[in-house]
CSV table of C-alpha atoms in Angstrom, one decimal:
chain,number,residue,atom,x,y,z
A,1,MET,CA,22.7,122.8,-68.3
A,2,ASN,CA,20.6,124.8,-65.7
A,3,SER,CA,20.4,123.3,-62.5
A,4,PHE,CA,18.9,124.8,-59.5
A,5,LEU,CA,19.8,124.2,-55.6
A,6,PHE,CA,16.7,123.3,-53.7
A,7,LEU,CA,16.9,122.6,-50.0
A,8,ALA,CA,14.8,120.2,-48.1
A,9,ARG,CA,14.7,119.5,-44.2
A,10,SER,CA,13.0,116.3,-42.6
A,11,HIS,CA,13.6,116.9,-38.6
A,12,ASP,CA,17.3,115.8,-38.0
A,13,TYR,CA,18.4,116.3,-41.1
A,14,THR,CA,19.5,118.9,-44.0
A,15,HIS,CA,19.1,117.4,-47.4
A,16,ALA,CA,20.3,119.2,-50.3
A,17,PHE,CA,19.2,117.9,-53.7
A,18,LYS,CA,19.9,119.6,-57.4
A,19,ILE,CA,17.0,119.6,-59.8
A,20,GLN,CA,18.6,119.6,-63.3
A,21,ARG,CA,16.8,120.2,-66.8
A,22,GLY,CA,16.0,116.3,-67.3
A,23,LEU,CA,15.0,115.9,-63.7
A,24,ARG,CA,18.3,113.8,-62.7
A,25,PHE,CA,18.2,114.0,-59.1
A,26,GLN,CA,21.3,113.6,-57.2
A,27,PRO,CA,20.7,113.5,-53.5
A,28,GLN,CA,22.3,113.0,-50.4
A,29,THR,CA,20.8,110.0,-49.0
A,30,PRO,CA,18.3,111.3,-46.4
A,31,LYS,CA,17.3,109.6,-43.0
A,32,ASN,CA,13.6,109.3,-41.7
A,33,SER,CA,12.6,110.3,-38.1
A,34,GLU,CA,14.4,107.2,-36.5
A,35,GLY,CA,17.9,107.7,-38.3
A,36,GLU,CA,17.5,104.9,-40.7
A,37,SER,CA,18.0,105.7,-44.9
A,38,VAL,CA,15.1,106.4,-47.3
A,39,ALA,CA,15.9,104.3,-50.1
A,40,ALA,CA,18.6,105.3,-52.7
A,41,GLY,CA,17.4,107.4,-55.3
A,42,LYS,CA,14.3,109.2,-53.2
A,43,PHE,CA,14.3,112.3,-51.3
A,44,LEU,CA,12.4,114.1,-48.9
A,45,PHE,CA,10.7,117.6,-49.3
A,46,THR,CA,8.6,119.4,-46.7
A,47,SER,CA,6.5,122.3,-46.8
A,48,GLU,CA,4.0,123.5,-44.0
A,49,SER,CA,0.8,125.7,-43.1
A,50,VAL,CA,-0.7,127.6,-40.7
A,51,SER,CA,-4.0,128.5,-39.5
A,52,MET,CA,-6.6,131.3,-39.8
A,53,GLY,CA,-6.2,132.0,-36.0
A,54,HIS,CA,-2.2,132.3,-36.6
A,55,PRO,CA,-0.9,135.5,-35.4
A,56,ASP,CA,0.2,136.4,-38.9
A,57,LYS,CA,-2.6,135.2,-40.5
A,58,VAL,CA,-4.8,137.3,-38.3
A,59,SER,CA,-3.1,140.4,-39.4
A,60,ASP,CA,-3.5,138.8,-42.9
A,61,GLN,CA,-7.1,138.5,-42.8
A,62,ILE,CA,-7.7,142.1,-41.1
A,63,SER,CA,-5.5,143.9,-43.8
A,64,ASP,CA,-7.6,142.1,-46.6
A,65,ALA,CA,-11.0,143.0,-45.0
A,66,VAL,CA,-9.9,146.7,-45.5
A,67,VAL,CA,-9.3,146.2,-48.8
A,68,ASP,CA,-12.2,144.2,-49.4
A,69,PHE,CA,-14.3,146.8,-47.8
A,70,CYS,CA,-13.0,149.7,-49.8
A,71,PHE,CA,-13.7,147.5,-52.8
A,72,LYS,CA,-17.1,147.3,-51.9
A,73,HIS,CA,-17.4,151.1,-51.9
A,74,ASP,CA,-15.3,152.1,-54.5
A,75,PRO,CA,-13.8,149.1,-56.8
A,76,MET,CA,-11.0,151.9,-57.9
A,77,SER,CA,-9.3,151.7,-54.3
A,78,ARG,CA,-5.6,152.3,-53.9
A,79,VAL,CA,-5.1,150.1,-50.4
A,80,ALA,CA,-1.5,149.6,-48.9
A,81,CYS,CA,-2.6,148.0,-45.5
A,82,GLU,CA,-0.8,146.9,-42.6
A,83,THR,CA,-1.5,145.2,-39.7
A,84,LEU,CA,0.1,144.4,-36.0
A,85,VAL,CA,-1.5,142.1,-33.7
A,86,THR,CA,-0.6,141.5,-29.8
A,87,THR,CA,-2.5,140.7,-26.7
A,88,ASP,CA,-5.4,142.3,-26.8
A,89,LEU,CA,-4.3,145.2,-29.7
A,90,ALA,CA,-4.6,145.6,-33.4
A,91,VAL,CA,-2.7,148.0,-34.9
A,92,VAL,CA,-4.0,148.7,-38.6
A,93,ALA,CA,-2.1,151.3,-40.6
A,94,GLY,CA,-1.3,152.2,-44.2
A,95,GLU,CA,-1.6,154.8,-47.4
A,96,ILE,CA,-5.3,154.3,-48.8
A,97,THR,CA,-6.8,156.4,-51.3
A,98,THR,CA,-10.5,155.6,-51.7
A,99,GLN,CA,-14.1,156.9,-51.7
A,100,ALA,CA,-15.1,154.4,-49.5
A,101,PRO,CA,-16.4,155.4,-45.7
A,102,LEU,CA,-13.0,153.8,-44.1
A,103,THR,CA,-13.4,155.7,-40.5
A,104,ARG,CA,-11.7,154.8,-37.7
A,105,GLN,CA,-15.2,153.4,-36.2
A,106,ALA,CA,-15.2,151.3,-39.6
A,107,VAL,CA,-11.8,149.8,-38.8
A,108,ASP,CA,-12.9,148.9,-35.5
A,109,ALA,CA,-15.4,146.9,-37.0
A,110,LEU,CA,-13.9,145.4,-39.5
A,111,VAL,CA,-11.4,144.1,-36.7
A,112,ARG,CA,-14.0,142.7,-34.1
A,113,GLU,CA,-15.6,141.1,-37.0
A,114,VAL,CA,-12.5,139.1,-38.5
A,115,VAL,CA,-11.8,138.2,-34.7
A,116,THR,CA,-14.9,136.9,-34.3
A,117,GLU,CA,-15.2,134.9,-37.3
A,118,ILE,CA,-11.9,133.3,-36.6
A,119,GLY,CA,-13.1,132.1,-33.1
A,120,TYR,CA,-11.0,134.2,-30.7
A,121,VAL,CA,-13.9,134.8,-28.3
A,122,GLY,CA,-14.4,133.4,-24.8
A,123,LYS,CA,-17.6,132.0,-23.1
A,124,ASP,CA,-16.4,134.6,-19.6
A,125,GLU,CA,-13.8,136.6,-18.4
A,126,ALA,CA,-12.1,134.1,-17.2
A,127,GLU,CA,-11.5,132.2,-20.8
A,128,LYS,CA,-11.4,135.8,-22.2
A,129,ALA,CA,-8.4,136.6,-20.2
A,130,GLU,CA,-6.7,133.3,-21.1
A,131,ILE,CA,-7.0,133.8,-24.7
A,132,GLY,CA,-5.3,137.1,-24.5
A,133,PHE,CA,-6.9,138.1,-27.8
A,134,THR,CA,-11.1,138.2,-28.1
A,135,ALA,CA,-13.2,140.2,-30.4
A,136,ASP,CA,-14.5,142.2,-27.4
A,137,LYS,CA,-11.6,142.9,-25.8
A,138,VAL,CA,-9.3,143.9,-28.2
A,139,GLN,CA,-8.0,147.5,-28.6
A,140,VAL,CA,-8.1,149.0,-32.2
A,141,SER,CA,-5.6,151.7,-32.9
A,142,SER,CA,-5.9,152.8,-37.0
A,143,VAL,CA,-3.6,155.1,-38.6
A,144,PHE,CA,-4.0,155.8,-42.5
A,145,HIS,CA,-2.9,158.2,-44.9
A,146,ALA,CA,-3.1,158.8,-48.7
A,147,GLN,CA,-1.3,156.7,-51.2
A,148,SER,CA,2.0,159.1,-52.7
A,149,PRO,CA,0.8,160.9,-55.8
A,150,HIS,CA,4.4,160.2,-57.0
A,151,ILE,CA,3.1,156.6,-57.3
A,152,SER,CA,-0.4,157.3,-58.6
A,153,GLN,CA,1.2,159.4,-61.5
A,154,GLY,CA,2.7,156.3,-62.7
A,155,VAL,CA,-0.4,153.8,-61.9
A,156,ASP,CA,-2.9,156.0,-63.1
A,157,THR,CA,-1.7,155.7,-66.9
A,158,GLY,CA,-1.6,151.9,-66.5
A,159,GLY,CA,2.1,151.4,-65.1
A,160,ALA,CA,2.4,148.7,-62.3
A,161,GLY,CA,2.3,150.0,-58.9
A,162,ASP,CA,6.1,148.7,-58.1
A,163,GLN,CA,9.2,147.1,-59.2
A,164,GLY,CA,10.0,143.4,-58.8
A,165,MET,CA,9.9,140.2,-60.0
A,166,MET,CA,7.1,137.6,-59.4
A,167,PHE,CA,6.8,133.5,-59.6
A,168,GLY,CA,4.0,131.4,-60.5
A,169,PHE,CA,3.9,127.5,-60.2
A,170,ALA,CA,2.0,124.4,-61.0
A,171,CYS,CA,2.5,120.9,-60.9
A,172,ASP,CA,0.6,117.3,-61.9
A,173,GLU,CA,1.2,116.0,-58.1
A,174,THR,CA,-2.8,117.1,-57.3
A,175,THR,CA,-5.8,117.8,-58.5
A,176,SER,CA,-5.7,120.8,-58.1
A,177,LEU,CA,-2.3,121.1,-59.4
A,178,MET,CA,-0.4,122.4,-57.0
A,179,PRO,CA,3.0,120.6,-54.9
A,180,LEU,CA,1.5,118.1,-52.9
A,181,PRO,CA,3.5,118.7,-49.2
A,182,ILE,CA,1.6,122.3,-49.4
A,183,HIS,CA,-1.6,120.6,-50.4
A,184,LEU,CA,-2.0,118.3,-47.6
A,185,SER,CA,-0.7,120.7,-45.2
A,186,HIS,CA,-3.8,123.5,-46.1
A,187,ARG,CA,-6.0,120.9,-45.7
A,188,LEU,CA,-4.9,119.7,-42.5
A,189,VAL,CA,-5.4,123.2,-41.1
A,190,GLU,CA,-8.6,123.6,-42.8
A,191,GLN,CA,-10.1,120.1,-41.5
A,192,GLN,CA,-8.7,121.6,-37.7
A,193,ALA,CA,-10.8,124.6,-38.3
A,194,ASP,CA,-13.7,122.8,-39.6
A,195,LEU,CA,-13.6,120.5,-36.3
A,196,ARG,CA,-13.1,123.5,-34.4
A,197,LYS,CA,-16.1,125.4,-35.9
A,198,SER,CA,-18.6,122.6,-36.1
A,199,GLY,CA,-17.8,121.5,-32.2
A,200,LYS,CA,-16.8,118.4,-32.9
A,201,LEU,CA,-13.4,118.9,-31.1
A,202,LYS,CA,-14.6,121.6,-28.5
A,203,TRP,CA,-11.6,121.8,-26.9
A,204,LEU,CA,-9.8,123.0,-30.3
A,205,ARG,CA,-8.8,126.7,-30.1
A,206,PRO,CA,-8.2,129.0,-33.4
A,207,ASP,CA,-4.1,128.7,-33.6
A,208,ALA,CA,-2.7,125.7,-35.5
A,209,LYS,CA,0.2,124.8,-37.6
A,210,SER,CA,0.5,122.0,-40.0
A,211,GLN,CA,3.7,120.3,-42.0
A,212,VAL,CA,4.0,117.4,-44.3
A,213,THR,CA,6.7,115.4,-45.8
A,214,VAL,CA,6.8,113.3,-48.8
A,215,GLU,CA,9.0,110.7,-50.2
A,216,TYR,CA,9.9,111.3,-53.6
A,217,ASN,CA,10.7,109.0,-56.3
A,218,SER,CA,14.1,110.1,-58.4
A,219,ASP,CA,11.7,111.0,-61.1
A,220,GLY,CA,9.5,113.9,-58.9
A,221,THR,CA,7.0,111.8,-58.2
A,222,PRO,CA,5.7,111.1,-55.1
A,223,GLU,CA,6.1,107.9,-53.2
A,224,ARG,CA,4.5,107.8,-49.9
A,225,ILE,CA,3.5,110.4,-47.2
A,226,HIS,CA,6.6,110.1,-44.7
A,227,THR,CA,5.8,112.4,-41.3
A,228,VAL,CA,3.1,114.9,-40.3
A,229,VAL,CA,3.4,117.5,-37.8
A,230,LEU,CA,0.4,119.1,-36.8
A,231,SER,CA,0.5,121.7,-33.3
A,232,THR,CA,-2.9,122.8,-32.0
A,233,GLN,CA,-3.9,125.3,-29.7
A,234,HIS,CA,-6.3,123.6,-27.0
A,235,ASP,CA,-8.3,124.4,-24.0
A,236,ARG,CA,-7.3,122.9,-20.3
A,237,SER,CA,-10.0,120.1,-20.9
A,238,VAL,CA,-7.0,117.9,-22.6
A,239,MET,CA,-4.4,118.8,-20.4
A,240,ILE,CA,-2.8,117.1,-17.5
A,241,SER,CA,-0.4,118.1,-14.8
A,242,LYS,CA,2.7,116.1,-14.0
A,243,LYS,CA,5.2,117.5,-11.4
A,244,SER,CA,3.3,121.1,-11.5
A,245,VAL,CA,4.2,120.9,-15.5
A,246,ASP,CA,1.3,121.3,-18.0
A,247,TYR,CA,0.8,118.4,-21.1
A,248,PHE,CA,-1.7,117.8,-23.4
A,249,THR,CA,-2.7,114.4,-23.1
A,250,ASP,CA,-1.9,111.4,-25.4
A,251,ASP,CA,-5.7,110.9,-25.8
A,252,ALA,CA,-6.1,114.0,-27.4
A,253,ARG,CA,-2.9,113.3,-29.9
A,254,GLN,CA,-4.7,110.3,-30.8
A,255,GLU,CA,-8.1,112.0,-31.3
A,256,ILE,CA,-6.1,114.5,-33.4
A,257,ILE,CA,-4.8,111.7,-35.7
A,258,ASP,CA,-8.1,109.9,-36.0
A,259,LYS,CA,-10.2,112.7,-36.8
A,260,ILE,CA,-7.6,115.2,-38.8
A,261,ILE,CA,-4.6,113.7,-40.1
A,262,LEU,CA,-5.8,110.3,-41.1
A,263,PRO,CA,-9.3,111.4,-42.7
A,264,VAL,CA,-7.4,114.3,-44.5
A,265,LEU,CA,-4.7,111.5,-45.7
A,266,LYS,CA,-7.1,109.2,-47.0
A,267,LYS,CA,-9.3,111.9,-48.5
A,268,GLU,CA,-6.5,113.6,-51.0
A,269,ARG,CA,-4.2,110.7,-51.5
A,270,ALA,CA,-5.1,107.3,-50.0
A,271,ASP,CA,-2.3,105.5,-52.1
A,272,LEU,CA,0.2,106.7,-50.5
A,273,ILE,CA,-0.3,105.7,-47.3
A,274,LYS,CA,2.0,102.5,-47.1
A,275,GLY,CA,2.0,102.0,-43.5
A,276,ASN,CA,0.5,103.0,-40.0
A,277,LEU,CA,0.1,106.7,-38.4
A,278,VAL,CA,2.6,106.1,-35.7
A,279,MET,CA,2.5,108.9,-32.9
A,280,ILE,CA,5.8,110.1,-31.5
A,281,PRO,CA,4.9,111.0,-28.2
A,282,PRO,CA,7.3,114.1,-26.8
A,283,GLY,CA,9.5,113.5,-23.8
A,284,LYS,CA,9.7,109.5,-24.6
A,285,LYS,CA,11.5,107.0,-26.3
A,286,PRO,CA,10.0,107.3,-29.6
A,287,PRO,CA,8.6,103.9,-30.9
A,288,LYS,CA,9.9,101.8,-33.9
A,289,LEU,CA,8.9,102.9,-37.1
A,290,GLY,CA,8.3,100.9,-39.8
A,291,PRO,CA,10.0,101.8,-43.1
A,292,GLN,CA,6.4,102.4,-44.7
A,293,ASP,CA,5.3,104.2,-41.1
A,294,ILE,CA,4.0,107.7,-41.1
A,295,ALA,CA,5.4,109.4,-38.2
A,296,CYS,CA,3.2,112.0,-36.6
A,297,HIS,CA,4.4,114.8,-34.3
A,298,ILE,CA,1.3,116.1,-32.5
A,299,ASN,CA,1.7,119.3,-30.1
A,300,PRO,CA,5.6,118.1,-29.7
A,301,THR,CA,6.6,121.1,-27.4
A,302,GLY,CA,4.4,119.1,-25.2
A,303,CYS,CA,1.7,121.9,-24.4
A,304,PHE,CA,-0.2,124.7,-26.7
A,305,LEU,CA,-2.4,126.2,-24.3
A,306,VAL,CA,-1.1,130.0,-24.9
A,307,GLY,CA,-1.3,131.0,-28.6
A,308,GLY,CA,-2.5,133.5,-31.1
A,309,PRO,CA,-1.6,137.0,-31.0
A,310,HIS,CA,-1.3,136.5,-27.1
A,311,GLY,CA,1.3,133.8,-27.6
A,312,ASP,CA,3.4,135.7,-30.8
A,313,CYS,CA,2.9,138.9,-32.2
A,314,GLY,CA,1.5,138.8,-35.9
A,315,LEU,CA,2.1,141.2,-39.0
A,316,THR,CA,0.6,141.0,-42.3
A,317,GLY,CA,2.8,139.3,-44.9
A,318,ARG,CA,4.9,137.2,-42.8
A,319,LYS,CA,3.7,133.7,-44.0
A,320,ILE,CA,4.4,134.2,-48.2
A,321,ILE,CA,5.7,130.7,-48.8
A,322,VAL,CA,2.4,129.3,-46.6
A,323,ASP,CA,0.6,131.4,-49.3
A,324,THR,CA,2.2,130.3,-52.6
A,325,TYR,CA,3.6,126.7,-52.9
A,326,GLY,CA,5.5,125.9,-49.8
A,327,GLY,CA,8.8,126.6,-50.7
A,328,ARG,CA,8.6,124.4,-54.2
A,329,GLY,CA,8.4,127.3,-56.3
A,330,ARG,CA,10.4,130.2,-56.2
A,331,HIS,CA,8.9,133.4,-54.1
A,332,GLY,CA,9.6,137.0,-55.5
A,333,GLY,CA,9.4,138.1,-51.8
A,334,GLY,CA,6.4,140.5,-52.4
A,335,ALA,CA,3.4,139.8,-49.8
A,336,PHE,CA,0.0,139.7,-51.1
A,337,SER,CA,-2.7,140.5,-48.1
A,338,GLY,CA,-3.2,144.2,-47.8
A,339,LYS,CA,-2.8,145.2,-51.4
A,340,ASP,CA,-5.1,146.3,-54.2
A,341,PRO,CA,-4.2,144.6,-57.6
A,342,THR,CA,-2.3,147.6,-59.2
A,343,LYS,CA,0.6,146.2,-56.8
A,344,VAL,CA,1.6,143.6,-58.7
A,345,ASP,CA,3.2,141.8,-56.2
A,346,ARG,CA,-0.1,140.1,-55.6
A,347,SER,CA,-1.8,140.8,-59.0
A,348,ALA,CA,1.1,139.5,-61.2
A,349,ALA,CA,1.8,136.8,-58.7
A,350,TYR,CA,-2.0,135.4,-59.2
A,351,MET,CA,-1.7,135.8,-63.3
A,352,CYS,CA,2.0,133.9,-62.7
A,353,ARG,CA,0.1,131.0,-61.0
A,354,TYR,CA,-2.8,131.3,-63.9
A,355,ILE,CA,-0.4,130.8,-66.4
A,356,ALA,CA,1.4,127.8,-65.2
A,357,LYS,CA,-1.9,125.8,-64.4
A,358,ASN,CA,-2.9,126.2,-67.9
A,359,ILE,CA,0.1,125.0,-69.2
A,360,VAL,CA,0.0,122.1,-67.0
A,361,ALA,CA,-3.8,121.3,-67.4
A,362,ALA,CA,-3.0,121.7,-70.9
A,363,LYS,CA,-0.5,118.8,-70.6
A,364,LEU,CA,2.5,121.2,-72.2
A,365,ALA,CA,4.4,120.2,-69.3
A,366,LYS,CA,4.3,118.5,-66.1
A,367,ARG,CA,5.6,121.1,-63.8
A,368,CYS,CA,5.8,124.5,-64.8
A,369,GLU,CA,7.2,127.7,-63.6
A,370,VAL,CA,6.5,131.0,-64.6
A,371,GLN,CA,8.4,134.6,-63.8
A,372,LEU,CA,7.0,138.2,-64.5
A,373,SER,CA,9.2,141.3,-63.8
A,374,TYR,CA,7.9,145.1,-63.7
A,375,ALA,CA,9.3,148.4,-63.4
A,376,ILE,CA,7.1,150.8,-61.3
A,377,GLY,CA,4.9,153.4,-63.6
A,378,TYR,CA,5.5,151.1,-66.8
A,379,PRO,CA,2.7,148.9,-68.2
A,380,ASP,CA,4.5,145.5,-69.9
A,381,PRO,CA,6.7,142.9,-68.5
A,382,LEU,CA,10.2,143.2,-68.5
A,383,ASN,CA,10.8,139.8,-68.6
A,384,ILE,CA,8.9,136.5,-69.2
A,385,TRP,CA,10.6,133.4,-68.4
A,386,VAL,CA,9.6,129.7,-68.5
A,387,GLY,CA,11.2,126.4,-66.4
A,388,THR,CA,9.7,123.0,-66.7
A,389,GLU,CA,12.5,121.1,-65.3
A,390,GLY,CA,12.7,119.2,-68.5
A,391,THR,CA,9.0,117.9,-68.2
A,392,SER,CA,7.7,120.0,-71.2
A,393,ALA,CA,5.9,118.9,-74.6
A,394,VAL,CA,7.6,121.7,-76.5
A,395,SER,CA,10.3,124.2,-75.9
A,396,GLU,CA,10.4,126.4,-73.1
A,397,GLU,CA,11.0,129.3,-75.8
A,398,LYS,CA,7.6,128.0,-77.0
A,399,LEU,CA,6.0,128.1,-74.0
A,400,VAL,CA,7.2,132.3,-73.6
A,401,GLN,CA,5.5,132.7,-77.2
A,402,LEU,CA,2.5,131.1,-76.5
A,403,ILE,CA,2.1,133.5,-72.9
A,404,ARG,CA,2.6,136.5,-75.0
A,405,GLU,CA,0.0,135.5,-77.5
A,406,HIS,CA,-2.6,133.9,-75.4
A,407,PHE,CA,-2.1,136.2,-71.7
A,408,SER,CA,-2.6,140.0,-71.3
A,409,LEU,CA,0.0,140.9,-69.0
A,410,THR,CA,0.1,144.6,-68.2
A,411,PRO,CA,-1.3,145.3,-64.6
A,412,LYS,CA,-4.5,146.9,-66.7
A,413,GLY,CA,-5.0,143.5,-68.1
A,414,ILE,CA,-4.4,141.5,-65.2
A,415,ILE,CA,-6.7,143.2,-63.2
A,416,GLU,CA,-9.2,142.6,-66.2
A,417,THR,CA,-8.6,139.1,-67.0
A,418,LEU,CA,-8.6,137.7,-63.4
A,419,ASP,CA,-11.4,140.4,-62.3
A,420,LEU,CA,-9.5,141.3,-59.3
A,421,ARG,CA,-11.4,145.2,-58.6
A,422,ARG,CA,-13.9,143.0,-56.6
A,423,PRO,CA,-14.4,142.1,-52.5
A,424,ILE,CA,-12.6,138.8,-53.0
A,425,TYR,CA,-9.3,139.0,-50.8
A,426,ARG,CA,-10.2,138.5,-47.3
A,427,GLU,CA,-10.9,134.5,-48.3
A,428,THR,CA,-7.5,134.5,-49.6
A,429,ALA,CA,-6.1,135.4,-46.6
A,430,ARG,CA,-6.1,131.9,-45.0
A,431,HIS,CA,-5.6,128.5,-45.8
A,432,GLY,CA,-3.5,129.3,-49.1
A,433,HIS,CA,-3.7,132.0,-52.1
A,434,PHE,CA,-3.5,129.0,-54.7
A,435,GLY,CA,-5.2,125.6,-55.0
A,436,ARG,CA,-8.6,126.4,-53.8
A,437,GLU,CA,-10.8,126.4,-56.9
A,438,LEU,CA,-13.2,128.6,-55.5
A,439,PRO,CA,-15.6,130.7,-58.0
A,440,GLN,CA,-13.9,133.9,-57.0
A,441,PHE,CA,-10.6,133.1,-57.7
A,442,ARG,CA,-10.3,133.2,-61.7
A,443,TRP,CA,-6.5,132.6,-61.3
A,444,GLU,CA,-7.5,129.0,-60.5
A,445,LYS,CA,-9.3,128.4,-63.7
A,446,THR,CA,-8.0,126.1,-66.4
A,447,ASP,CA,-10.0,128.2,-69.3
A,448,LYS,CA,-6.5,128.7,-71.6
A,449,ALA,CA,-5.6,125.1,-71.4
A,450,ASP,CA,-7.2,124.0,-74.6
A,451,ALA,CA,-6.3,126.8,-76.7
A,452,LEU,CA,-2.7,126.3,-75.5
A,453,ARG,CA,-2.9,122.8,-76.3
A,454,LYS,CA,-4.3,123.5,-79.8
A,455,ALA,CA,-1.9,126.4,-80.6
A,456,ALA,CA,1.1,124.4,-79.4
A,457,LYS,CA,0.7,122.0,-82.3
């Protein structure tokens, strides 16, 4: 009997629980934020997301803007692009072989376009200095050279661009077949960005992080939303000073609850709001929570004026769990952004999601995880593995057989199936690569579900 160890954290405790085939959970008794026990047989699981203005996501979007630029001009481009951002500086480097006019001037323009779209702009010199990373002030340094010919000689014949293992996951917790904690976390930072860009909350700035803890029943079904954390950068209009220390106001915290958290939770899973949303003010005695109340930690450090690349250095590929399943499914370790689809780190992970989602959509499993692995320069996957946590309607061996019959798993087959030689990647670099059913995200389609269902009979 296979068993896997997962780790879930909720504020002041670490809760390890086993998932065994057949979904028999054996959790330690978890505590809520007031130290009270969660009902026996239940457990908590947490995932986080970050906004488009988070420094690592700024880097991801710049790297993928370079990929898109190359693909607009040359669909056969080979791209491996990394970006570093810090105070008023963006460094863009990598190995790129392309017919695209990727000059220093072109990269400079791309960086400023991305930074402008994200929202790092200032109305005057004082605000620009305070933000510390704005589209018109950032210095751009770019260094590129061609991809190694020793890699090309294996890829040109249809082989994988690197070795490695990739995972995909799907479950029936949401309509997009994503795990609920990461789904809600993404929607929260999307709402933050929407309110900021529309001017409905004028004091918001681009950097933000969200985190959602969900309480689950012993069979793995969501019982209720347990805790929400949302930290967002802001301007000085929502700050007060006490004894020369700056603080974010409680009125602004309540506005975030009323205009970001509550609308998102109501829209996505109103049935899991079992109590009141209760603000936990930092530095004060926490209020008494009812057994079904949702604890809301808003800017829990006290203030978030300094943010973005001015507050923290950002790098491409540092948010791989945010980009995927929030820790619910495994991760092979390879980042996505900045890579063309001959790099199976990216393209095969998209295919794994496509396979897993279609298996769940076909109702062949409630939860499905798929692994593929590759050797550099070799076209066929070295293995196909499927795990369903005991929820499958057919054997996992049968699912592997169905995958072999219905999906083309060579790098060439993946690229053609998902139409990956297109300038679609900049949009993937914010709010998650999975779970958003946009027309250009072919890996989110469930067009194989009917065929899988029929073939499984």
